[in-house]
XYZ file of N, CA, C and O in Angstrom:
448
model
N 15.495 -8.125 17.362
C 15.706 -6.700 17.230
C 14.357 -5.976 17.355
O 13.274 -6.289 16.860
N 14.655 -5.022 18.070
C 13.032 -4.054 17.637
C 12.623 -3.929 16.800
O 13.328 -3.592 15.849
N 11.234 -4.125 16.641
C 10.718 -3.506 15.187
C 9.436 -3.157 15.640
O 8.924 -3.653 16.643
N 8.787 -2.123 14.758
C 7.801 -1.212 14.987
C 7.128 -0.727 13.578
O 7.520 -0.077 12.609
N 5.686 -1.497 14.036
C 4.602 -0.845 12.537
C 3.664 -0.105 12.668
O 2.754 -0.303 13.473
N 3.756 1.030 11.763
C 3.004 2.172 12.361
C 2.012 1.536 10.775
O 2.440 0.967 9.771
N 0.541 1.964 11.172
C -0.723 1.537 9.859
C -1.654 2.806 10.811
O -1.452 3.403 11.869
N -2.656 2.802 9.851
C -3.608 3.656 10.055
C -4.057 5.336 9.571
O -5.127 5.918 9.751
N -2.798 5.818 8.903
C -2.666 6.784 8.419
C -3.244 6.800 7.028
O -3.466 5.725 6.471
N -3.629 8.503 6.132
C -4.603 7.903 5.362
C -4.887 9.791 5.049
O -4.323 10.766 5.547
N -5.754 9.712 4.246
C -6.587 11.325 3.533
C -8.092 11.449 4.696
O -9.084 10.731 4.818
N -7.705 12.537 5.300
C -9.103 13.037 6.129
C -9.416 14.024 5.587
O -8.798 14.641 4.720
N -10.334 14.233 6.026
C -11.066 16.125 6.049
C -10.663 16.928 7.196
O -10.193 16.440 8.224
N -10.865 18.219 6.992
C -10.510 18.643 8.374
C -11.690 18.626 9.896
O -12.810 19.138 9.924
N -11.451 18.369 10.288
C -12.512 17.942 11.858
C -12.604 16.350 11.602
O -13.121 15.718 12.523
N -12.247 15.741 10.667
C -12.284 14.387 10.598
C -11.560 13.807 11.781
O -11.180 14.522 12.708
N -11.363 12.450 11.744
C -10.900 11.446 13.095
C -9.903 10.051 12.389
O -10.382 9.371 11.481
N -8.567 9.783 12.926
C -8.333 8.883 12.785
C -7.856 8.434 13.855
O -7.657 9.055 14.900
N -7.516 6.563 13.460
C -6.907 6.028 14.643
C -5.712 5.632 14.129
O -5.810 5.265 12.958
N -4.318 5.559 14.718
C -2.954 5.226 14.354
C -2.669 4.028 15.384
O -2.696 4.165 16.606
N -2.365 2.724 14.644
C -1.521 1.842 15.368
C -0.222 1.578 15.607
O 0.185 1.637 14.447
N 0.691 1.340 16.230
C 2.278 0.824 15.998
C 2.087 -0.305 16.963
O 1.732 -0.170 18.134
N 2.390 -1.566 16.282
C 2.732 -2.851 16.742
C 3.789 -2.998 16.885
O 4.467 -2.728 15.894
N 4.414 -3.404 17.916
C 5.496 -3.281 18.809
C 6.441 -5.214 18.782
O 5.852 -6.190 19.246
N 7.421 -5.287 18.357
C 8.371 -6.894 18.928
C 9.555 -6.371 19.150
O 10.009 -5.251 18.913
N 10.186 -7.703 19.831
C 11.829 -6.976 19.831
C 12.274 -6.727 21.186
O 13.420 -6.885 21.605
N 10.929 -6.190 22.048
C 11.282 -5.909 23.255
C 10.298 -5.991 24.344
O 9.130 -5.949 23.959
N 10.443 -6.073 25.320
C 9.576 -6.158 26.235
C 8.242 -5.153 26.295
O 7.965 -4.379 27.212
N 7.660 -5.330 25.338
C 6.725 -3.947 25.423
C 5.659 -3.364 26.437
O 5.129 -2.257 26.342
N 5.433 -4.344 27.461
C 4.638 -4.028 29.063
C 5.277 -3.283 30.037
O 4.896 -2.515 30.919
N 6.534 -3.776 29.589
C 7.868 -2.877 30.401
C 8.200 -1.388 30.337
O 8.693 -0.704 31.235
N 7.865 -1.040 29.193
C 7.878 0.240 29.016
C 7.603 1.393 28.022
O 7.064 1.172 26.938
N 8.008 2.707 28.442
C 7.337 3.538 28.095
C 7.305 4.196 26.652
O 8.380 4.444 26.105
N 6.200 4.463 26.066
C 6.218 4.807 24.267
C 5.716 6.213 24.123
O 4.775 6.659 24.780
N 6.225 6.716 23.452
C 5.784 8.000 22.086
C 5.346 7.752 20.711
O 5.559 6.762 20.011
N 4.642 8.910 20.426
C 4.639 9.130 18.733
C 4.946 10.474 18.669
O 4.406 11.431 19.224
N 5.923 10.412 17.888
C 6.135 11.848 17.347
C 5.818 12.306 15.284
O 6.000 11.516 14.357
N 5.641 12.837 15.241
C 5.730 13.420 14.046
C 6.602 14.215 13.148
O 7.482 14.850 13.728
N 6.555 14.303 12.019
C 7.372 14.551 11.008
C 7.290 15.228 9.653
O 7.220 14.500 8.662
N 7.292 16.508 9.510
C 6.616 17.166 7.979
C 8.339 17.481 7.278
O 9.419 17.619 7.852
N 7.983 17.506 5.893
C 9.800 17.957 5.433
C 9.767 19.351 5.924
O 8.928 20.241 6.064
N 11.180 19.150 6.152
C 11.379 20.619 6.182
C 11.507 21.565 7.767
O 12.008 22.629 8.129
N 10.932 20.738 8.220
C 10.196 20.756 9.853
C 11.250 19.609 10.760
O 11.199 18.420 10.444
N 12.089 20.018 11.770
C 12.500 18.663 12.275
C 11.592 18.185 13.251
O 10.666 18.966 13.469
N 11.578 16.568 14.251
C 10.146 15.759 14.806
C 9.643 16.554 15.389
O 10.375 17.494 15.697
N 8.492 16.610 15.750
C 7.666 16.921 16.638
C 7.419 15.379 17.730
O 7.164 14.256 17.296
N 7.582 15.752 19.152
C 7.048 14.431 19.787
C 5.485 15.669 20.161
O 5.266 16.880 20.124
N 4.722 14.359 20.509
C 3.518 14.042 20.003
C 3.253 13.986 21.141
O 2.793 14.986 21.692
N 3.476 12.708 21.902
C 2.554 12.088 23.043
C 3.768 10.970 23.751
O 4.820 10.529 23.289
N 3.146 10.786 24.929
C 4.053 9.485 25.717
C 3.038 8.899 26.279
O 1.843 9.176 26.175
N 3.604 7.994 26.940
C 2.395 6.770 27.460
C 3.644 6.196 28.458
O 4.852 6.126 28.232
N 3.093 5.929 29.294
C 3.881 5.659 30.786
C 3.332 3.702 30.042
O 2.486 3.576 29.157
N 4.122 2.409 30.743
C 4.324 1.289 30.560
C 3.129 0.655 30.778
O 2.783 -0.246 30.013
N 2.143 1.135 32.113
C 1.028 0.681 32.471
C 0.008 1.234 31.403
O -0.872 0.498 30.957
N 0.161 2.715 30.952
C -0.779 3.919 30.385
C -1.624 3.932 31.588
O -2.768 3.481 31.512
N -1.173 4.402 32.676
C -1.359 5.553 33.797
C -1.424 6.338 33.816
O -2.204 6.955 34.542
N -0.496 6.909 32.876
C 0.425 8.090 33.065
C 0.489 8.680 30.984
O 0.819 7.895 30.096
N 0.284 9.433 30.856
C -0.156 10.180 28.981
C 0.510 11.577 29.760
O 0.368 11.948 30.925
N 1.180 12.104 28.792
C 1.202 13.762 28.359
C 1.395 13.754 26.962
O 1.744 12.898 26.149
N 1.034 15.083 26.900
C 0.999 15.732 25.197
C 1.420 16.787 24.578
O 1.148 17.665 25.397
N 1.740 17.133 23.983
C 2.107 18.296 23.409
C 1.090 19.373 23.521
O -0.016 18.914 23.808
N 1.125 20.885 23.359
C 0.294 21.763 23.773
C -0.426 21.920 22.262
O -1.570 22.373 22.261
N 0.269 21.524 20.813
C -0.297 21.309 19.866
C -1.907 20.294 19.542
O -2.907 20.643 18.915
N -1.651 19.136 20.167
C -2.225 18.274 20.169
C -3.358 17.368 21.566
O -3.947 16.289 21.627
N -3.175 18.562 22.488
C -3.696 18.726 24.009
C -5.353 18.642 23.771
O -5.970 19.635 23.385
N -6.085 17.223 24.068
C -7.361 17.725 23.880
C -8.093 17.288 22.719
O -9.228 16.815 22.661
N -7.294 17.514 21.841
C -7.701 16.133 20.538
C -7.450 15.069 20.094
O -8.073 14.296 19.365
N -6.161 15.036 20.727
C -5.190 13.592 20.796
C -5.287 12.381 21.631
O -5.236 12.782 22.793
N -5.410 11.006 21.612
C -5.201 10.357 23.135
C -4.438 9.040 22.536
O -4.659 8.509 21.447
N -3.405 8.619 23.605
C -2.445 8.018 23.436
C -3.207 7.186 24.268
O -4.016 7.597 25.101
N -2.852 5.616 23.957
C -3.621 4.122 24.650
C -2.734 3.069 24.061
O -2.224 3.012 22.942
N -2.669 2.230 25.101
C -2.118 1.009 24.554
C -2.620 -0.235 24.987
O -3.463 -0.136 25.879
N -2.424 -1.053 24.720
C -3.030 -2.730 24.672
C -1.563 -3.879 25.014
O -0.943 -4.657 24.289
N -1.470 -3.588 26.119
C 0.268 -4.679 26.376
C -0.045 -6.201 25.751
O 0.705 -6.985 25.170
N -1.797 -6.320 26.192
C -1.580 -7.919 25.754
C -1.219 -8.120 24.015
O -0.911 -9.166 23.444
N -1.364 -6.856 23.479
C -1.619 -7.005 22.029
C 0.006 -6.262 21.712
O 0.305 -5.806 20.608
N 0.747 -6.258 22.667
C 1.856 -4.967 22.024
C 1.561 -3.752 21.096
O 2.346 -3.169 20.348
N 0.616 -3.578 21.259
C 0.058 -2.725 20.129
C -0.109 -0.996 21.379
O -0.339 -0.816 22.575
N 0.185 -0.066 20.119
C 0.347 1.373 20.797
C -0.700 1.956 20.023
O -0.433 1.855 18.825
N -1.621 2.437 20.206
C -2.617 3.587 19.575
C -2.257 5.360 19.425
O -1.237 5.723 20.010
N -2.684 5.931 19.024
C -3.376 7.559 18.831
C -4.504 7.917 17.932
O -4.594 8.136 16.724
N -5.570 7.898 19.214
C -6.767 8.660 18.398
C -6.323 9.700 18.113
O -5.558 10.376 18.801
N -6.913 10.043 16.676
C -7.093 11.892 16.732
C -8.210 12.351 15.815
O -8.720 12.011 14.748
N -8.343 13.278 16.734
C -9.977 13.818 16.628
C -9.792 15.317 16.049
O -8.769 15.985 16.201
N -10.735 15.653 15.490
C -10.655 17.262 15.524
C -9.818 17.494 14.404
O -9.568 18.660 14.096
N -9.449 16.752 13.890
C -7.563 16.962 12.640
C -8.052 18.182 12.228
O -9.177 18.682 12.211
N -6.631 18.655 11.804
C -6.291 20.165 11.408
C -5.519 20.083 10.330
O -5.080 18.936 10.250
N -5.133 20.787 9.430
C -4.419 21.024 8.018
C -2.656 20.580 8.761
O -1.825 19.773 8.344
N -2.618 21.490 9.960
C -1.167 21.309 10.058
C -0.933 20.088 11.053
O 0.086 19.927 11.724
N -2.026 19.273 11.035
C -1.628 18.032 11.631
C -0.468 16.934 10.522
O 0.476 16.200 10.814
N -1.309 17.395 8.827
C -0.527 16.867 7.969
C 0.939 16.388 8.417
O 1.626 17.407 8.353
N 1.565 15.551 8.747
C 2.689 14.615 8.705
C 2.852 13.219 8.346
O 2.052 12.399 7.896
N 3.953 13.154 8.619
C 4.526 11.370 8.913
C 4.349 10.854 10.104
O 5.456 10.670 10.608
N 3.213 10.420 11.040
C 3.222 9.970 12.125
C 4.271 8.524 12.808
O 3.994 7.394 12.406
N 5.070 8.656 13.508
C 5.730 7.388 13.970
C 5.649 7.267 15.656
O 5.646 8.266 16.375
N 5.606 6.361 15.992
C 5.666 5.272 17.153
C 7.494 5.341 17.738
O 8.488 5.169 17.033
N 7.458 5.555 18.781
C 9.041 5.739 19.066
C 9.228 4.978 20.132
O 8.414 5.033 21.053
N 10.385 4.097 20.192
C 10.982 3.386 21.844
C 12.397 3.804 21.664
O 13.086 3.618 20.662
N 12.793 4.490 22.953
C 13.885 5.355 22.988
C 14.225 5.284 21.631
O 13.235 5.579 20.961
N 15.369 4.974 20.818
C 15.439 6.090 19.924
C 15.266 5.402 18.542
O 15.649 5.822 17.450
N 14.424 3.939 18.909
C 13.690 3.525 17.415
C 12.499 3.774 16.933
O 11.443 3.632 17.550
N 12.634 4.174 15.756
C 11.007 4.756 15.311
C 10.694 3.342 14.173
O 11.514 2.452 13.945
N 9.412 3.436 13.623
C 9.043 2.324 12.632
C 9.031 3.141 11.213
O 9.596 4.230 11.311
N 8.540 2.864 10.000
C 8.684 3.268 8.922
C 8.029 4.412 9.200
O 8.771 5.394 9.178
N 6.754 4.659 9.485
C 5.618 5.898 9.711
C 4.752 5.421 8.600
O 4.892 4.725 7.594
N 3.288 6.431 9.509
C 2.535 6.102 8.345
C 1.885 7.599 8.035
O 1.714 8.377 8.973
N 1.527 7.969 6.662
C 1.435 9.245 6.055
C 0.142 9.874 6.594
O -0.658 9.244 5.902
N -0.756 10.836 7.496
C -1.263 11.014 7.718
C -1.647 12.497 6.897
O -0.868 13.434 7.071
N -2.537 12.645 6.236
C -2.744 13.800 5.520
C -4.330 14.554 5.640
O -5.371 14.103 5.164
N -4.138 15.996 6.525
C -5.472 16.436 6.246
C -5.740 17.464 5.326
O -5.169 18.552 5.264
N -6.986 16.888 4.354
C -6.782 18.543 3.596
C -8.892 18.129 2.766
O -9.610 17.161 2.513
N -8.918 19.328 2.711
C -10.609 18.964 1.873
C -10.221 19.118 0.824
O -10.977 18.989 -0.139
C-alpha cells in the first residue's frame, strides 16, 4: 500500500529556512508525479508545489513562487521542499501528496 513520511517540520523564525522530506513506498515512485500541499485549521489545502517524475518539470503556487523549491531523489524515493524566506502565514501542516494520498504531515510553525 502507499505510504508516505513527511519529517522535517519544526519552530523557525521568520526569514528562517527549512527543509521538508516525504519518503515515499507502495508505489513506483520514479514513475511519477508529486505535490505538497498544505494545511492550517480552519483554512481548506493549499497545494503547494508539483514535481513532474523526472523533476524537469516544478510549478508553484503564486504564494510560495521564489522561496519554495520542490526536488526529489528517485534513487532514495524521497521528495523534498526547501523553504527559504518563511513567513508567519507559512505556519501549517505541510504534507507530501500522490494523487489523492497524503502522509501524516509534519507541523511547520513560523513565529519569533
Amino acid at each position: 500500500q502507499v505510504q508516505l513520511v513527511e519529517s522535517g517540520g519544526g519552530l523557525v523564525q521568520p526569514g528562517g529556512s527549512l527543509r521538508l522530506s516525504c519518503l515515499a513506498s507502495g508505489f513506483t515512485f520514479r514513475a511519477n508525479g508529486m505535490s505538497w500541499v498544505r494545511h492550517t485549521p480552519g483554512k481548506e489545502f493549499e497545494w503547494i508545489s508539483s514535481i513532474s517524475s523526472s523533476g524537469e518539470t516544478t510549478t508553484y503556487a503564486d504564494s510560495v513562487k521564489g522561496r519554495f523549491t520542490i526536488s526529489r531523489d528517485n534513487a532514495k524515493n524521497t521528495l523534498y521542499l526547501q523553504m527559504n524566506s518563511l513567513k508567519p502565514e507559512d505556519t501549517a501542516v505541510y504534507y507530501c501528496r500522490y494523487l489523492s494520498n497524503t502522509g501524516q504531515g509534519t507541523q511547520v510553525t513560523v513565529s519569533s
